[in-house]
Short mmCIF file of C-alpha atoms in Angstrom, two decimals:
data_model
loop_
_atom_site.label_atom_id
_atom_site.label_comp_id
_atom_site.label_asym_id
_atom_site.label_seq_id
_atom_site.Cartn_x
_atom_site.Cartn_y
_atom_site.Cartn_z
CA UNK A 452 125.86 65.81 97.42
CA UNK A 453 128.92 65.47 95.19
CA UNK A 454 131.68 68.08 95.46
CA UNK A 455 134.78 68.86 93.43
CA UNK A 456 137.68 70.63 95.17
CA UNK A 457 140.68 71.91 93.22
CA UNK A 458 144.02 73.05 94.60
CA UNK A 459 145.93 75.83 92.85
CA UNK A 460 149.68 76.16 92.93
CA UNK A 461 150.78 78.33 90.03
CA UNK A 462 152.09 76.34 87.08
CA UNK A 463 151.85 73.15 89.15
CA UNK A 464 148.08 73.51 88.73
CA UNK A 465 148.70 72.24 85.21
CA UNK A 466 148.26 68.84 86.86
CA UNK A 467 144.73 69.89 87.86
CA UNK A 468 144.06 71.18 84.33
CA UNK A 469 145.13 67.84 82.83
CA UNK A 470 142.96 65.98 85.31
CA UNK A 471 139.92 68.14 84.45
CA UNK A 472 140.40 67.52 80.73
CA UNK A 473 140.42 63.78 81.45
CA UNK A 474 137.25 64.08 83.55
CA UNK A 475 135.58 65.76 80.58
CA UNK A 476 136.80 63.11 78.14
CA UNK A 477 135.49 60.29 80.36
CA UNK A 478 132.17 61.98 81.04
CA UNK A 479 132.71 62.84 84.72
CA UNK A 480 131.18 66.31 84.86
CA UNK A 481 128.13 66.08 87.11
CA UNK A 482 128.96 67.79 90.40
CA UNK A 483 126.61 69.57 92.79
CA UNK A 484 129.26 71.98 94.02
CA UNK A 485 132.75 72.87 92.76
CA UNK A 486 135.40 74.90 94.57
CA UNK A 487 138.69 76.13 93.12
CA UNK A 488 141.67 78.04 94.47
CA UNK A 489 144.10 80.34 92.69
CA UNK A 490 145.24 79.17 89.22
CA UNK A 491 142.50 76.53 89.14
CA UNK A 492 139.68 79.09 89.30
CA UNK A 493 139.56 80.03 85.58
CA UNK A 494 140.27 76.40 84.66
CA UNK A 495 137.23 75.30 86.63
CA UNK A 496 135.12 77.94 84.89
CA UNK A 497 136.05 76.49 81.48
CA UNK A 498 135.36 72.97 82.81
CA UNK A 499 131.86 73.95 83.94
CA UNK A 500 131.13 75.72 80.66
CA UNK A 501 132.29 72.66 78.69
CA UNK A 502 135.20 74.42 76.95
CA UNK A 503 137.84 71.72 77.00
CA UNK A 504 139.76 73.08 74.00
CA UNK A 505 140.21 76.43 75.73
CA UNK A 506 141.70 74.72 78.81
CA UNK A 507 144.24 72.88 76.70
CA UNK A 508 145.22 75.83 74.51
CA UNK A 509 145.62 78.23 77.44
CA UNK A 510 147.67 75.84 79.54
CA UNK A 511 149.82 74.47 76.73
CA UNK A 512 150.39 77.61 74.67
CA UNK A 513 149.64 80.79 76.65
CA UNK A 514 150.80 80.53 80.25
CA UNK A 515 154.54 80.28 79.53
CA UNK A 516 154.47 83.41 77.37
CA UNK A 517 156.81 86.24 78.39
CA UNK A 518 153.70 88.41 78.53
CA UNK A 519 152.33 86.27 81.39
CA UNK A 520 155.56 85.27 83.14
CA UNK A 521 157.43 88.59 83.03
CA UNK A 522 160.89 87.87 84.42
CA UNK A 523 161.95 91.26 83.06
CA UNK A 524 160.00 92.82 85.96
CA UNK A 525 161.91 90.90 88.61
CA UNK A 526 164.54 93.60 89.35
CA UNK A 527 161.86 96.24 89.87
CA UNK A 528 159.67 93.81 91.83
CA UNK A 529 162.56 93.15 94.23
CA UNK A 530 162.94 96.87 94.93
CA UNK A 531 159.20 97.57 95.25
CA UNK A 532 156.97 97.26 98.29
CA UNK A 533 153.88 96.79 96.10
CA UNK A 534 152.73 94.66 93.17
CA UNK A 535 153.25 97.40 90.59
CA UNK A 536 155.78 95.29 88.67
CA UNK A 537 154.20 91.85 88.45
CA UNK A 538 156.31 88.81 87.68
CA UNK A 539 152.99 87.07 86.98
CA UNK A 540 150.99 89.38 84.73
CA UNK A 541 147.53 88.12 85.64
CA UNK A 542 145.93 91.29 84.24
CA UNK A 543 147.20 90.39 80.77
CA UNK A 544 146.20 86.76 81.31
CA UNK A 545 142.63 87.64 82.26
CA UNK A 546 141.99 90.59 79.92
CA UNK A 547 143.75 89.38 76.80
CA UNK A 548 143.94 85.58 76.98
CA UNK A 549 140.75 84.67 78.86
CA UNK A 550 138.40 87.54 78.01
CA UNK A 551 139.40 88.17 74.38
CA UNK A 552 141.31 85.23 72.92
CA UNK A 553 139.41 82.36 74.56
CA UNK A 554 136.18 83.96 75.83
CA UNK A 555 134.15 81.99 78.30
CA UNK A 556 130.72 80.80 77.21
CA UNK A 557 128.96 82.75 79.95
CA UNK A 558 125.53 81.42 79.00
CA UNK A 559 126.75 77.84 79.44
CA UNK A 560 128.53 78.71 82.69
CA UNK A 561 125.53 80.48 84.17
CA UNK A 562 123.25 77.65 83.03
CA UNK A 563 125.43 74.97 84.61
CA UNK A 564 123.64 73.42 87.64
CA UNK A 565 126.91 73.11 89.58
CA UNK A 566 127.33 75.61 92.41
CA UNK A 567 130.57 77.36 91.37
CA UNK A 568 132.65 78.82 94.25
CA UNK A 569 135.83 80.82 93.74
CA UNK A 570 138.15 81.13 96.74
CA UNK A 571 139.71 84.49 97.61
CA UNK A 572 141.42 85.87 100.72
CA UNK A 573 139.94 88.99 102.26
CA UNK A 574 142.68 91.62 102.70
CA UNK A 575 143.98 92.26 106.22
CA UNK A 576 141.59 89.87 107.99
CA UNK A 577 142.91 86.67 106.36
CA UNK A 578 139.36 85.39 105.95
CA UNK A 579 138.57 83.12 103.03
CA UNK A 580 135.51 84.11 101.05
CA UNK A 581 133.84 82.09 98.33
CA UNK A 582 132.94 84.44 95.50
CA UNK A 583 130.09 83.56 93.14
CA UNK A 584 128.84 84.28 89.66
CA UNK A 585 126.93 87.54 89.62
CA UNK A 586 128.65 89.02 92.65
CA UNK A 587 130.79 91.24 90.42
CA UNK A 588 132.30 91.16 86.94
CA UNK A 589 133.57 87.58 86.54
CA UNK A 590 136.90 88.67 85.07
CA UNK A 591 137.48 90.99 88.02
CA UNK A 592 136.83 88.04 90.33
CA UNK A 593 139.41 86.02 88.38
CA UNK A 594 141.99 88.76 88.94
CA UNK A 595 141.26 88.70 92.68
CA UNK A 596 141.59 84.92 92.89
CA UNK A 597 144.89 85.04 90.95
CA UNK A 598 146.44 87.92 92.92
CA UNK A 599 149.49 86.12 94.34
CA UNK A 600 151.19 88.38 96.93
CA UNK A 601 154.24 90.25 95.61
CA UNK A 602 154.10 88.41 92.24
CA UNK A 603 150.84 89.59 90.67
CA UNK A 604 148.81 92.80 90.61
CA UNK A 605 146.68 93.08 93.73
CA UNK A 606 144.76 93.41 95.88
CA UNK A 607 141.65 93.53 93.71
CA UNK A 608 138.37 95.06 94.82
CA UNK A 609 135.29 92.88 94.43
CA UNK A 610 132.17 94.64 95.63
CA UNK A 611 133.07 96.53 98.79
CA UNK A 612 136.06 94.39 99.75
CA UNK A 613 139.62 93.85 98.56
CA UNK A 614 140.96 90.37 97.89
CA UNK A 615 144.10 88.39 97.16
CA UNK A 616 144.73 84.80 96.11
CA UNK A 617 142.61 82.35 98.14
CA UNK A 618 145.60 80.08 98.78
CA UNK A 619 146.92 82.62 101.28
CA UNK A 620 144.19 81.64 103.74
CA UNK A 621 143.39 78.06 102.70
CA UNK A 622 144.99 76.29 99.72
CA UNK A 623 142.50 73.40 99.80
CA UNK A 624 139.12 74.37 101.33
CA UNK A 625 137.62 71.02 102.32
CA UNK A 626 136.16 71.70 105.76
CA UNK A 627 133.46 74.18 104.59
CA UNK A 628 131.94 71.41 102.48
CA UNK A 629 131.32 69.30 105.57
CA UNK A 630 128.27 71.45 106.26
CA UNK A 631 126.53 69.55 103.47
CA UNK A 632 124.89 66.26 104.40
CA UNK A 633 125.85 63.07 102.54
CA UNK A 634 128.82 64.90 101.09
CA UNK A 635 131.24 63.05 98.83
CA UNK A 636 134.34 64.90 97.74
CA UNK A 637 136.58 64.48 94.73
CA UNK A 638 139.77 66.35 95.58
CA UNK A 639 142.39 67.11 92.93
CA UNK A 640 145.73 68.18 94.39
CA UNK A 641 148.67 69.74 92.58
CA UNK A 642 151.35 68.04 94.66
CA UNK A 643 151.83 64.69 96.44
CA UNK A 644 149.56 63.96 99.39
CA UNK A 645 152.07 64.48 102.17
CA UNK A 646 154.33 67.00 100.48
CA UNK A 647 152.95 69.74 102.68
CA UNK A 648 152.29 73.40 101.91
CA UNK A 649 155.24 75.76 102.00
CA UNK A 650 153.94 79.19 100.99
CA UNK A 651 157.29 80.98 100.67
CA UNK A 652 160.88 79.82 100.45
CA UNK A 653 164.04 81.62 101.46
CA UNK A 654 164.73 83.12 98.03
CA UNK A 655 161.18 84.45 97.72
CA UNK A 656 161.47 86.11 101.12
CA UNK A 657 164.78 87.66 100.06
CA UNK A 658 163.55 88.81 96.63
CA UNK A 659 160.32 90.32 97.95
CA UNK A 660 161.46 91.39 101.40
CA UNK A 661 160.15 94.93 100.95
CA UNK A 662 156.67 93.68 100.11
CA UNK A 663 156.46 91.23 103.02
CA UNK A 664 157.92 93.77 105.45
CA UNK A 665 155.15 96.23 104.60
CA UNK A 666 152.39 93.59 104.47
CA UNK A 667 152.98 91.69 107.70
CA UNK A 668 149.45 90.28 107.73
CA UNK A 669 150.21 88.39 104.50
CA UNK A 670 153.26 86.75 106.09
CA UNK A 671 151.27 85.72 109.17
CA UNK A 672 148.48 84.34 107.03
CA UNK A 673 150.86 82.40 104.77
CA UNK A 674 152.56 80.85 107.77
CA UNK A 675 149.22 79.72 109.21
CA UNK A 676 148.14 78.31 105.88
CA UNK A 677 150.70 75.51 106.27
CA UNK A 678 148.78 74.10 109.24
CA UNK A 679 145.41 74.79 107.61
CA UNK A 680 146.47 72.85 104.51
CA UNK A 681 147.60 69.86 106.60
CA UNK A 682 144.19 69.75 108.27
CA UNK A 683 142.32 69.82 104.96
CA UNK A 684 144.42 66.93 103.59
CA UNK A 685 143.81 64.98 106.80
CA UNK A 686 140.07 65.47 106.39
CA UNK A 687 140.18 64.13 102.84
CA UNK A 688 142.07 61.07 104.06
CA UNK A 689 139.54 60.49 106.86
CA UNK A 690 136.67 60.61 104.41
CA UNK A 691 138.51 58.36 101.98
CA UNK A 692 138.82 55.65 104.67
CA UNK A 693 135.07 55.49 105.29
CA UNK A 694 133.05 52.58 103.92
CA UNK A 695 131.84 53.34 101.36
CA UNK A 696 134.48 56.04 100.76
CA UNK A 697 133.26 59.61 101.02
CA UNK A 698 136.33 61.07 99.32
CA UNK A 699 138.46 60.29 96.30
CA UNK A 700 141.88 61.90 95.88
CA UNK A 701 143.69 62.49 92.61
CA UNK A 702 147.25 63.70 93.09
CA UNK A 703 150.72 63.42 91.55
CA UNK A 704 152.94 60.67 92.95
CA UNK A 705 155.90 63.06 93.01
CA UNK A 706 156.31 66.80 92.66
CA UNK A 707 155.20 67.98 89.20
CA UNK A 708 157.84 68.87 86.65
CA UNK A 709 156.65 72.50 86.56
CA UNK A 710 157.66 74.87 89.33
CA UNK A 711 155.27 77.41 90.83
CA UNK A 712 156.49 79.94 88.25
CA UNK A 713 158.20 78.80 85.06
CA UNK A 714 158.41 79.59 81.37
CA UNK A 715 159.53 76.07 80.52
CA UNK A 716 156.73 74.88 78.23
CA UNK A 717 157.99 71.28 78.19
CA UNK A 718 157.73 71.06 81.97
CA UNK A 719 154.24 72.55 81.98
CA UNK A 720 153.10 70.13 79.27
CA UNK A 721 154.58 67.19 81.18
CA UNK A 722 152.69 68.35 84.28
CA UNK A 723 149.44 68.53 82.30
CA UNK A 724 150.01 65.07 80.83
CA UNK A 725 150.70 63.64 84.30
CA UNK A 726 147.36 64.96 85.54
CA UNK A 727 145.55 63.49 82.54
CA UNK A 728 147.15 60.07 82.97
CA UNK A 729 146.36 60.04 86.69
CA UNK A 730 142.64 60.21 85.93
CA UNK A 731 142.99 57.81 83.02
CA UNK A 732 144.65 55.21 85.26
CA UNK A 733 141.99 55.62 87.95
CA UNK A 734 138.92 55.94 85.74
CA UNK A 735 137.35 52.62 86.80
CA UNK A 736 137.73 53.34 90.52
CA UNK A 737 136.57 56.89 89.92
CA UNK A 738 133.48 55.67 88.05
CA UNK A 739 132.61 53.46 91.03
CA UNK A 740 133.06 56.35 93.47
CA UNK A 741 130.90 58.66 91.37
CA UNK A 742 128.18 56.04 90.78
CA UNK A 743 124.84 57.52 91.90
CA UNK A 744 123.78 54.35 93.74
CA UNK A 745 126.52 55.01 96.30
CA UNK A 746 125.49 58.60 96.86
CA UNK A 747 122.48 57.94 99.05
CA UNK A 748 119.88 60.66 99.29
CA UNK A 749 121.00 64.07 98.10
CA UNK A 750 119.98 66.65 100.66
CA UNK A 751 120.22 70.38 100.74
CA UNK A 752 122.82 72.21 102.79
CA UNK A 753 122.60 71.44 106.50
CA UNK A 754 122.28 74.30 108.95
CA UNK A 755 123.44 72.39 112.02
CA UNK A 756 126.70 70.77 113.03
CA UNK A 757 129.02 69.68 110.22
CA UNK A 758 128.83 65.99 109.39
CA UNK A 759 132.12 64.31 110.36
CA UNK A 760 133.29 60.73 110.00
CA UNK A 761 134.17 58.70 113.13
CA UNK A 762 137.35 59.84 114.87
CA UNK A 763 137.76 62.94 112.72
CA UNK A 764 139.75 65.49 114.67
CA UNK A 765 138.28 68.93 115.11
CA UNK A 766 140.44 71.99 114.68
CA UNK A 767 140.69 72.29 118.44
CA UNK A 768 142.30 68.86 118.75
CA UNK A 769 145.23 69.80 116.50
CA UNK A 770 145.72 73.32 117.70
CA UNK A 771 144.09 76.64 116.94
CA UNK A 772 143.60 77.28 113.25
CA UNK A 773 142.57 80.49 111.55
CA UNK A 774 139.96 80.58 110.38
CA UNK A 775 138.01 77.88 112.17
CA UNK A 776 135.57 77.03 109.52
CA UNK A 777 131.86 77.38 109.35
CA UNK A 778 130.09 78.35 106.19
CA UNK A 779 127.32 80.87 105.75
CA UNK A 780 125.50 81.88 102.58
CA UNK A 781 124.21 85.42 102.52
CA UNK A 782 120.57 86.28 101.83
CA UNK A 783 121.20 87.05 98.16
CA UNK A 784 123.17 83.87 97.56
CA UNK A 785 125.99 86.08 96.31
CA UNK A 786 128.78 84.80 98.53
CA UNK A 787 129.63 82.00 100.92
CA UNK A 788 132.11 83.02 103.56
CA UNK A 789 134.22 81.68 106.37
CA UNK A 790 133.36 82.83 109.87
CA UNK A 791 135.10 82.10 113.12
CA UNK A 792 133.04 79.59 115.14
CA UNK A 793 133.55 81.70 118.23
CA UNK A 794 131.55 84.48 116.56
CA UNK A 795 128.75 82.28 115.19
#
């Protein structure tokens, strides 16, 4: 079972986009399951549908537009307790850029054998759900996955529930994949391995203080996500140390040139190029990791205890995390969700 896991990170996810374009150029596209968070969700959709040109054009030419990064809304956003004045206009991005200008090849996406999971945070409960093709309108799901608190329009209703950006609950969902036997994971990060996850800085808390004051659950969830992220990175490292390795990590050696939000096209392009070169420099090692003879038997999802490498710490050994991860697929196959182990 070969899995691809993609971190988001706003414009820093240009590193992930560059890495995906390189994977396509070198023929590394055969994954059993692929998971993306936040800005990497639409990028992964284009990757699975084989639309490399769309990835490059969107990232290099569209995302720094003043119609997507709307700094003009910042004064009103500061004074608002909602997302009515988005600094990141994800509605325009999805409806105009993705749906109309660079439409997804839905037939190719739906025909792709890879199990495509899109991470989103369930409002109020801080549970991470994996949304799937066919659960709702795909472009609506994109809007939910891109709904960054205070910066973008949200929450977004998908089915009967409301969602925000999946990075609020878990910026790098690795642990749910451990339910699959013989799992091997290719993780693509948008920042250096031990940089850590810092969901909000002082200026963001000052600028959007009204929003965070009236949405306390978001603040609590963001604070917990720092510890959750550290655990997911630790799991990748544990699996990478196995023999043969069960994980391969592609990440920038230093923080990408692009900030989380920026209209500096040169910095975004440099970030994309850095991601591409990272895969290019590692292509021989990556080809060895992805070689089918190292995969062993490919089995279906396990129902029992998650497979863990020797000495892997459980969530209990590093403190209580929320959510403690188990994965369940509903009867229709429409969604895979996190559930607290204490309730399972």
